[in-house]
CSV table of N, CA and C in Angstrom, one decimal:
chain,number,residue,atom,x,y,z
A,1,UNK,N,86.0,112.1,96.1
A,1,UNK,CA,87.4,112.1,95.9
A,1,UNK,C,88.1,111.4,97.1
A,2,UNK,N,89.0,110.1,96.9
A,2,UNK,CA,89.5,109.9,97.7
A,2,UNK,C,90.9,110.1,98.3
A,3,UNK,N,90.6,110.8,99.7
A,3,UNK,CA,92.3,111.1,100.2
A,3,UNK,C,92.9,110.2,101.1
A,4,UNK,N,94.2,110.4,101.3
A,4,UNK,CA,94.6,109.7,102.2
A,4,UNK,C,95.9,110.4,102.8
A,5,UNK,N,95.6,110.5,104.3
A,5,UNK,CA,96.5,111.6,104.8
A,5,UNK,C,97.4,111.1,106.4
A,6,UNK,N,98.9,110.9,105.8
A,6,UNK,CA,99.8,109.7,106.7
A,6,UNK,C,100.1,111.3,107.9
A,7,UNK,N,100.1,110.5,108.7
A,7,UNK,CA,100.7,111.2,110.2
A,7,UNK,C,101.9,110.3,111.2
A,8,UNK,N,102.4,110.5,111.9
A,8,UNK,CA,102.7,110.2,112.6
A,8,UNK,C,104.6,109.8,112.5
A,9,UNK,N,105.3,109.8,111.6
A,9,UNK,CA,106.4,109.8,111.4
A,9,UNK,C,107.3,110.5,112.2
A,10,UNK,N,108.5,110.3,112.2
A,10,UNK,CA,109.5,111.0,113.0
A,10,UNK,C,111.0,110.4,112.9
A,11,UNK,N,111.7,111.0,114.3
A,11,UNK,CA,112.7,110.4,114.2
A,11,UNK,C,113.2,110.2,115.5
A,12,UNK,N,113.4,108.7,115.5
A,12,UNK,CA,113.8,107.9,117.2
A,12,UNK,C,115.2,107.3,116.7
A,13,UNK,N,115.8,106.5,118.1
A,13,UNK,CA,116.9,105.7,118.1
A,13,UNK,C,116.9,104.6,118.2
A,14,UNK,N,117.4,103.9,117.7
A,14,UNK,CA,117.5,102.3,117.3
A,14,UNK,C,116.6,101.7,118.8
A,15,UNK,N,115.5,100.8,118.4
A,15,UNK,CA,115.0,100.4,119.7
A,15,UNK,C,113.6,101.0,119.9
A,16,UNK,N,113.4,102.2,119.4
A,16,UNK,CA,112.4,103.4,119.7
A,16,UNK,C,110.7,102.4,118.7
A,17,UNK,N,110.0,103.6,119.2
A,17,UNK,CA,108.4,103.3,118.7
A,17,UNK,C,107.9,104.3,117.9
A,18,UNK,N,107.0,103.8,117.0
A,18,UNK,CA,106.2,104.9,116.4
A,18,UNK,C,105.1,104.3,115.7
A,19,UNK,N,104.0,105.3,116.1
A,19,UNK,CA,102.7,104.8,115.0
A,19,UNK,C,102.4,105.8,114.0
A,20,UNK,N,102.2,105.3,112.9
A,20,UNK,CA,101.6,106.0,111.9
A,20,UNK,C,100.3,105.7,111.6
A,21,UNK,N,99.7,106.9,111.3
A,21,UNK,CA,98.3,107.1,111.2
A,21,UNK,C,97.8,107.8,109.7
A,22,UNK,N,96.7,106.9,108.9
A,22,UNK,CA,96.6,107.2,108.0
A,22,UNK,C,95.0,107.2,107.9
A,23,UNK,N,94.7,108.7,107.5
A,23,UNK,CA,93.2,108.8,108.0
A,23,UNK,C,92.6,109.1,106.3
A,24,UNK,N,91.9,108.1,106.1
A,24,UNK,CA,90.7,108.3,105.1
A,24,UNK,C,89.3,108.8,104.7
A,25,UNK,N,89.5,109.7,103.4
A,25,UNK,CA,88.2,110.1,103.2
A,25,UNK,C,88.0,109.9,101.8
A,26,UNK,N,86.6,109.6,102.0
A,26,UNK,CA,86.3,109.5,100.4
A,26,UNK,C,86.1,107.9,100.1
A,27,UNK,N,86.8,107.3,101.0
A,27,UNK,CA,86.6,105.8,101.3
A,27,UNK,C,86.4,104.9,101.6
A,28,UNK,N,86.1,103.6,101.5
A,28,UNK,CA,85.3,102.5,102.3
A,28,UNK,C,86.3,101.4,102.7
A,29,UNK,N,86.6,101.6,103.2
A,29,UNK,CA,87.6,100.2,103.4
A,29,UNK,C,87.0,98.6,103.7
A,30,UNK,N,85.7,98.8,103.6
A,30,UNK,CA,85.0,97.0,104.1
A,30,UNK,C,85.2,96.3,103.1
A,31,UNK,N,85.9,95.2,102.9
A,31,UNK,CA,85.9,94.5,101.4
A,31,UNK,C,87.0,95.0,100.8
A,32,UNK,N,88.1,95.9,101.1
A,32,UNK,CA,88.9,96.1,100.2
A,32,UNK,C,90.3,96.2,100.9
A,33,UNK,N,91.6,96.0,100.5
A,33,UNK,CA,92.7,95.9,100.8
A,33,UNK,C,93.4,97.5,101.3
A,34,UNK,N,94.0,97.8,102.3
A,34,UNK,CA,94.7,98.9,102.9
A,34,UNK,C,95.7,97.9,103.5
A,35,UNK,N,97.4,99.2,103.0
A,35,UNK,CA,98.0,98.5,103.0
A,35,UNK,C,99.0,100.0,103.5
A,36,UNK,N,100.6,99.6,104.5
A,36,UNK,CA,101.9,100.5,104.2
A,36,UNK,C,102.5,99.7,103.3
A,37,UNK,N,103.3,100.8,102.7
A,37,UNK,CA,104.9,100.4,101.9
A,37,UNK,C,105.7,101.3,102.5
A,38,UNK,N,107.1,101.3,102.3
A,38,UNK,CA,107.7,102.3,102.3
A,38,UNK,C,108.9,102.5,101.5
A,39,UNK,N,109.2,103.3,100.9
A,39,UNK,CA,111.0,103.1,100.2
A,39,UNK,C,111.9,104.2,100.4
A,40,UNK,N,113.2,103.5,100.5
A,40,UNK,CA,114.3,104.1,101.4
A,40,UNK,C,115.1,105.1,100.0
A,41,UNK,N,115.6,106.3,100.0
A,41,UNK,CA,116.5,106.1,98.8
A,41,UNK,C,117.4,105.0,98.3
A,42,UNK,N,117.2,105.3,96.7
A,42,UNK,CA,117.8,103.8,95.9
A,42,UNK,C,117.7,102.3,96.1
A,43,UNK,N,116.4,102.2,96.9
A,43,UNK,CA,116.1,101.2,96.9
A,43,UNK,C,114.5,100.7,96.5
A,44,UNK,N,114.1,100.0,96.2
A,44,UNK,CA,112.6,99.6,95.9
A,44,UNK,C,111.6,99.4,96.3
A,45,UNK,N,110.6,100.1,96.8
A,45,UNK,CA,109.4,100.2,97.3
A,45,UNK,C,109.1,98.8,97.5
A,46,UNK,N,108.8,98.9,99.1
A,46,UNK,CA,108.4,97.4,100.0
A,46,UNK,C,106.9,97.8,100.5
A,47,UNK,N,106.6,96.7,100.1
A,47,UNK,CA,105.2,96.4,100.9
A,47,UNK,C,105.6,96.2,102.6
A,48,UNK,N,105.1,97.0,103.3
A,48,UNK,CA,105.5,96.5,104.7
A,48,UNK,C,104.2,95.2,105.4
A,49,UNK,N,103.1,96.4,105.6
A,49,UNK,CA,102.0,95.5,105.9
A,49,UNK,C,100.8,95.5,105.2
A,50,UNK,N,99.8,95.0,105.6
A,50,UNK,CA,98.4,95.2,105.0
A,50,UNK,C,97.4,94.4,105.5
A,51,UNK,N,96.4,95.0,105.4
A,51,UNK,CA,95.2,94.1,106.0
A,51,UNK,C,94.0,94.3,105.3
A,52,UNK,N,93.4,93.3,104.6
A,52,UNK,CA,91.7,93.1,104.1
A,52,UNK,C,91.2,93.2,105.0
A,53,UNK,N,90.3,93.7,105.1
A,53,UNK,CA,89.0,93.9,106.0
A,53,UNK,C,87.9,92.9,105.8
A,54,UNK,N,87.9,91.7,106.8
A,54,UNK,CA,86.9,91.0,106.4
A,54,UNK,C,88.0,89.6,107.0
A,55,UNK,N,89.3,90.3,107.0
A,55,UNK,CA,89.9,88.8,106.9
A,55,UNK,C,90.9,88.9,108.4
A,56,UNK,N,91.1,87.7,109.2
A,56,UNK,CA,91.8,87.8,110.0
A,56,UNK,C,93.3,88.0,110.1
A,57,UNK,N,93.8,87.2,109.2
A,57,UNK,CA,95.5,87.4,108.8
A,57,UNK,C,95.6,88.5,108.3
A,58,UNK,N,96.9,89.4,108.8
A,58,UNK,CA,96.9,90.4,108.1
A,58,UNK,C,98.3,89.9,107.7
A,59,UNK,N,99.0,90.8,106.3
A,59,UNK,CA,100.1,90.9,106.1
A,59,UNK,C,101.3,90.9,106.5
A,60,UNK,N,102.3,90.7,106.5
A,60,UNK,CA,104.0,91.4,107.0
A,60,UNK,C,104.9,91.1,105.9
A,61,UNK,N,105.6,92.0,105.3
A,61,UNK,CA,107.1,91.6,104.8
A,61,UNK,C,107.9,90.7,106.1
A,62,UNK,N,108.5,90.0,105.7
A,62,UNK,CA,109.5,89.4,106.6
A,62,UNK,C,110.2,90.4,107.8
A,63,UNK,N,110.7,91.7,106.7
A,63,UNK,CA,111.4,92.9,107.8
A,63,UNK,C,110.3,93.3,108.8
A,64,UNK,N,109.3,93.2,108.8
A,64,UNK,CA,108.3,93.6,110.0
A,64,UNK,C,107.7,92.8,111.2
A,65,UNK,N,107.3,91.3,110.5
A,65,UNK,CA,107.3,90.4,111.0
A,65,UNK,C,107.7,90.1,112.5
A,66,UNK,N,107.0,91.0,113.7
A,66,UNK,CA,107.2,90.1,115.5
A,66,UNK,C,107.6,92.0,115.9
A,67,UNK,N,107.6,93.0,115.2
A,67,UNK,CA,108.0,94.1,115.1
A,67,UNK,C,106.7,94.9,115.1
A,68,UNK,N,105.9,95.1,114.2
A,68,UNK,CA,105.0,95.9,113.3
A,68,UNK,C,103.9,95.5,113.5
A,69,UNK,N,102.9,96.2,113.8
A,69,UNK,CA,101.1,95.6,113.9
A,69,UNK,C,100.5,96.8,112.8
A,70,UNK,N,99.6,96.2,112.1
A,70,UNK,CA,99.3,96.8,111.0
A,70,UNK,C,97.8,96.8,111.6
A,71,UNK,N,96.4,98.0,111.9
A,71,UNK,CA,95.5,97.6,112.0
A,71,UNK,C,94.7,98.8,111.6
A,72,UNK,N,93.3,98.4,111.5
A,72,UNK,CA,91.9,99.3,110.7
A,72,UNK,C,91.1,99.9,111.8
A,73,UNK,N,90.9,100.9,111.9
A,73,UNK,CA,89.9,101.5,112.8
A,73,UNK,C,88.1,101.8,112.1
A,74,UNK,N,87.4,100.7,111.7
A,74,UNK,CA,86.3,101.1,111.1
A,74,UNK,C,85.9,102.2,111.4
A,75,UNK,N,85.5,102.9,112.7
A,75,UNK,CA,84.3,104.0,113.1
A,75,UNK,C,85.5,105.3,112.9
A,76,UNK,N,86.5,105.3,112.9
A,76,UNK,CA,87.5,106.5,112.2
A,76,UNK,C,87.6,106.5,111.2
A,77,UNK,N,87.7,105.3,110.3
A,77,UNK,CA,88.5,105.5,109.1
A,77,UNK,C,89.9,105.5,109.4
A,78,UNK,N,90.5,105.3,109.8
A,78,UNK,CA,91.8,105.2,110.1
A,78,UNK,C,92.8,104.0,110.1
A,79,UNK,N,93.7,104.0,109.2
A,79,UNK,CA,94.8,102.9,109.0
A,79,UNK,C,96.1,102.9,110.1
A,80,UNK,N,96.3,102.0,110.7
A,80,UNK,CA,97.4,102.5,111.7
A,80,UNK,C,98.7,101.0,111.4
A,81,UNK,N,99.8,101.9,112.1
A,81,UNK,CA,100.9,101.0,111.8
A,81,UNK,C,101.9,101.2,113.0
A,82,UNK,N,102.0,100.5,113.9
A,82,UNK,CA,102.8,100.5,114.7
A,82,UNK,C,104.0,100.0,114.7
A,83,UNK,N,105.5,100.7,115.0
A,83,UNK,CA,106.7,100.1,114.2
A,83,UNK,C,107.3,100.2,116.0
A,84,UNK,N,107.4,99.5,116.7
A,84,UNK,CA,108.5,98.9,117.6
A,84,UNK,C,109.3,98.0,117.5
A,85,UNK,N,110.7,98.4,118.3
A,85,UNK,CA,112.3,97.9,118.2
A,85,UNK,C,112.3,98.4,116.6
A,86,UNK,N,112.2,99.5,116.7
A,86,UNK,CA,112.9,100.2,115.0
A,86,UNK,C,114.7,100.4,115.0
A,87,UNK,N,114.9,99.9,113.7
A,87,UNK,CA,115.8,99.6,113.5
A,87,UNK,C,116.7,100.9,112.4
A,88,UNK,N,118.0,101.2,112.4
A,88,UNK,CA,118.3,101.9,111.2
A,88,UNK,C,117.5,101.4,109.8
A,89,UNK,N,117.9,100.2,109.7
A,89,UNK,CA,117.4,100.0,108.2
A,89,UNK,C,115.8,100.1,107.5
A,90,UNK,N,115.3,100.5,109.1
A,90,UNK,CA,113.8,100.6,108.8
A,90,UNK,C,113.1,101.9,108.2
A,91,UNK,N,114.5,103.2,108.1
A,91,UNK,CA,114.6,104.7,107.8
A,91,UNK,C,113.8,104.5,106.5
A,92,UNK,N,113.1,105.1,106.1
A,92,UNK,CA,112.6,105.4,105.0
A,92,UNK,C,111.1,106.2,104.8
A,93,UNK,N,110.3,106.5,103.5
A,93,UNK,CA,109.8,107.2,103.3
A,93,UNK,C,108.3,106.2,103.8
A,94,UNK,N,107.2,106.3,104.3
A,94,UNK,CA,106.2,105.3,104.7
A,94,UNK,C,105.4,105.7,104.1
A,95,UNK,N,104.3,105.3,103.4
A,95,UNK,CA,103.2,105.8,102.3
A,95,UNK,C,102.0,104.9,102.5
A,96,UNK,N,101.1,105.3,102.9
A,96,UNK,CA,99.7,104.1,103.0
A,96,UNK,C,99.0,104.2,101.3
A,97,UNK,N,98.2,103.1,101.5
A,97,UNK,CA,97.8,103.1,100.2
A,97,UNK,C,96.1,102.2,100.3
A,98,UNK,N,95.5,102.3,99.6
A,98,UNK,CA,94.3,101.9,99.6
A,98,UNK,C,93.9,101.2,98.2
A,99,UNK,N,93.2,99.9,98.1
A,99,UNK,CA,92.6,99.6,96.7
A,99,UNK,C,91.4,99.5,96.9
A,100,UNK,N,90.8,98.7,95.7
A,100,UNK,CA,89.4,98.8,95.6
A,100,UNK,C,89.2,97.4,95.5
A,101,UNK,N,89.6,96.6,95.7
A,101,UNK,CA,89.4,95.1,95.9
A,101,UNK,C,90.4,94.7,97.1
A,102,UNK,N,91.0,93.2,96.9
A,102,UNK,CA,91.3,92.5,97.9
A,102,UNK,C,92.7,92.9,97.9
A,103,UNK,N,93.8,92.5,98.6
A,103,UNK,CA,95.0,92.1,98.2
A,103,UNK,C,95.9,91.6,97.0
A,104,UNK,N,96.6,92.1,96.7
A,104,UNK,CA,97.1,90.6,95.2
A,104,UNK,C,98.8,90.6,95.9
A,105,UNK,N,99.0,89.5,95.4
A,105,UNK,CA,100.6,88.9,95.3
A,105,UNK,C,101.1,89.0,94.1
A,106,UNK,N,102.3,89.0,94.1
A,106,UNK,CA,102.9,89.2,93.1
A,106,UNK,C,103.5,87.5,92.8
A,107,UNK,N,104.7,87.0,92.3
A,107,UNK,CA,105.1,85.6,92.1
A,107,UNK,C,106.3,85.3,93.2
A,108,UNK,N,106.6,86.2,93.5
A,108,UNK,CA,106.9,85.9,95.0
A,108,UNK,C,106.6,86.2,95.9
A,109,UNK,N,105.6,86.3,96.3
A,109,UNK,CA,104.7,86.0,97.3
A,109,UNK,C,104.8,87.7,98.1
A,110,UNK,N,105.1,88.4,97.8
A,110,UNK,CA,105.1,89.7,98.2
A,110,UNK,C,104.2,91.1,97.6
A,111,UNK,N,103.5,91.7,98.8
A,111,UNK,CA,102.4,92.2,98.1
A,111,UNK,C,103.0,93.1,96.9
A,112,UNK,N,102.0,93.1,96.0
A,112,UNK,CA,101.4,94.2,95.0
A,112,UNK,C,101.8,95.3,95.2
A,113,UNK,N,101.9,96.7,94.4
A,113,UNK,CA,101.8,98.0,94.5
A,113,UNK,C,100.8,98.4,93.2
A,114,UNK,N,100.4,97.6,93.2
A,114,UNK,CA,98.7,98.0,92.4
A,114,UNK,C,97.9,98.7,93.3
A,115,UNK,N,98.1,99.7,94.0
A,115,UNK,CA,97.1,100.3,94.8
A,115,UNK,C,96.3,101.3,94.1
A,116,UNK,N,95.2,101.9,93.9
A,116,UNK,CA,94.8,102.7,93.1
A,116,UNK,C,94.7,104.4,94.0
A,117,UNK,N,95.0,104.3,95.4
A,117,UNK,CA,95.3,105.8,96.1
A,117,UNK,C,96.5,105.4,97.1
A,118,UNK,N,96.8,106.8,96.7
A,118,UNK,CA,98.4,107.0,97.8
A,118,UNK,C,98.2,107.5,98.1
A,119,UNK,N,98.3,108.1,100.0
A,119,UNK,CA,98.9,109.2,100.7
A,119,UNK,C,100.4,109.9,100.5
A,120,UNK,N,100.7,110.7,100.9
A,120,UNK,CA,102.0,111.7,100.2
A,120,UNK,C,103.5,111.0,101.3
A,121,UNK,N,102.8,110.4,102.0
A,121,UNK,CA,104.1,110.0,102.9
A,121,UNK,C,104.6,110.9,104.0
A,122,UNK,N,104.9,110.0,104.9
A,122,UNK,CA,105.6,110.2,106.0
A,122,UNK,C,107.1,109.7,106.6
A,123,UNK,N,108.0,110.6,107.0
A,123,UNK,CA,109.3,110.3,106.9
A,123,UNK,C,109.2,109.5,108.4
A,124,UNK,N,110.4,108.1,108.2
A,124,UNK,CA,110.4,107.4,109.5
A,124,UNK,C,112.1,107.7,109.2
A,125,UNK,N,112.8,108.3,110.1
A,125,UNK,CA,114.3,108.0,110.6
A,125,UNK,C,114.7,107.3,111.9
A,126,UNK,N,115.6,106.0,111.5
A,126,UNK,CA,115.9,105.7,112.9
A,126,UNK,C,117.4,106.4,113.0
A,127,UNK,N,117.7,106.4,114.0
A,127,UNK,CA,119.3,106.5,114.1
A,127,UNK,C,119.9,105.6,114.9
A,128,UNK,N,121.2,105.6,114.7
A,128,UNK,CA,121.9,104.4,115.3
A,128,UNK,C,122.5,105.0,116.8
């Protein structure tokens, strides 16, 4: 059975840091896509980052892009996401997710939420 269990959320001030930590069991991540999203109330679940294992490029939404390092801990199992200079708008719910294959895009070039496991989420608040 695969789990997935987000840590690390909180609540900083505009400027502030945080990593989130998403520890897996049950799962392999070599060869397959792990990824954050997060969604804010009334708004639409964003792919933030994501990284294939195997490949060098990893992902970014534009909003994370020079901000956000998305990276894999093989010998942990562990997904990590580091969010410095957080911003208000970056407040929202953070959710890791795991598939069983590669990455996919969508038609505008923004990842997928075809993931086949979610973690329950972790709250990020920034304040202003």
């Amino acid at each position: 059975q695969v789990q997935l269990g987000e840590s690390g959320g909180g609540s900083v001030q505009t400027g502030g840091s945080l990593r989130l930590s998403c520890a897996a069991s049950g799962y392999t991540a070599s060869g397959r896509c792990m990824a954050w999203f997060r969604q804010a109330p009334g708004k639409e679940r964003e792919g933030v980052a994501a990284v294939y294992t195997g490949s060098d490029s990893p992902y970014y939404a534009d909003s994370a892009k020079g901000r956000f390092t998305i990276a894999h801990d093989n010998t942990k199992n562990t997904l990590y996401l580091q969010m410095n200079r957080l911003k208000p708008d970056d407040t929202a719910m953070y959710y890791c997710a795991a598939a069983l294959g590669p990455c996919r895009w969508d038609s505008r070039g923004l990842l997928r939420a075809d993931f086949g496991y979610w973690g329950q989420g972790t709250q990020v608040t920034v304040s202003s």
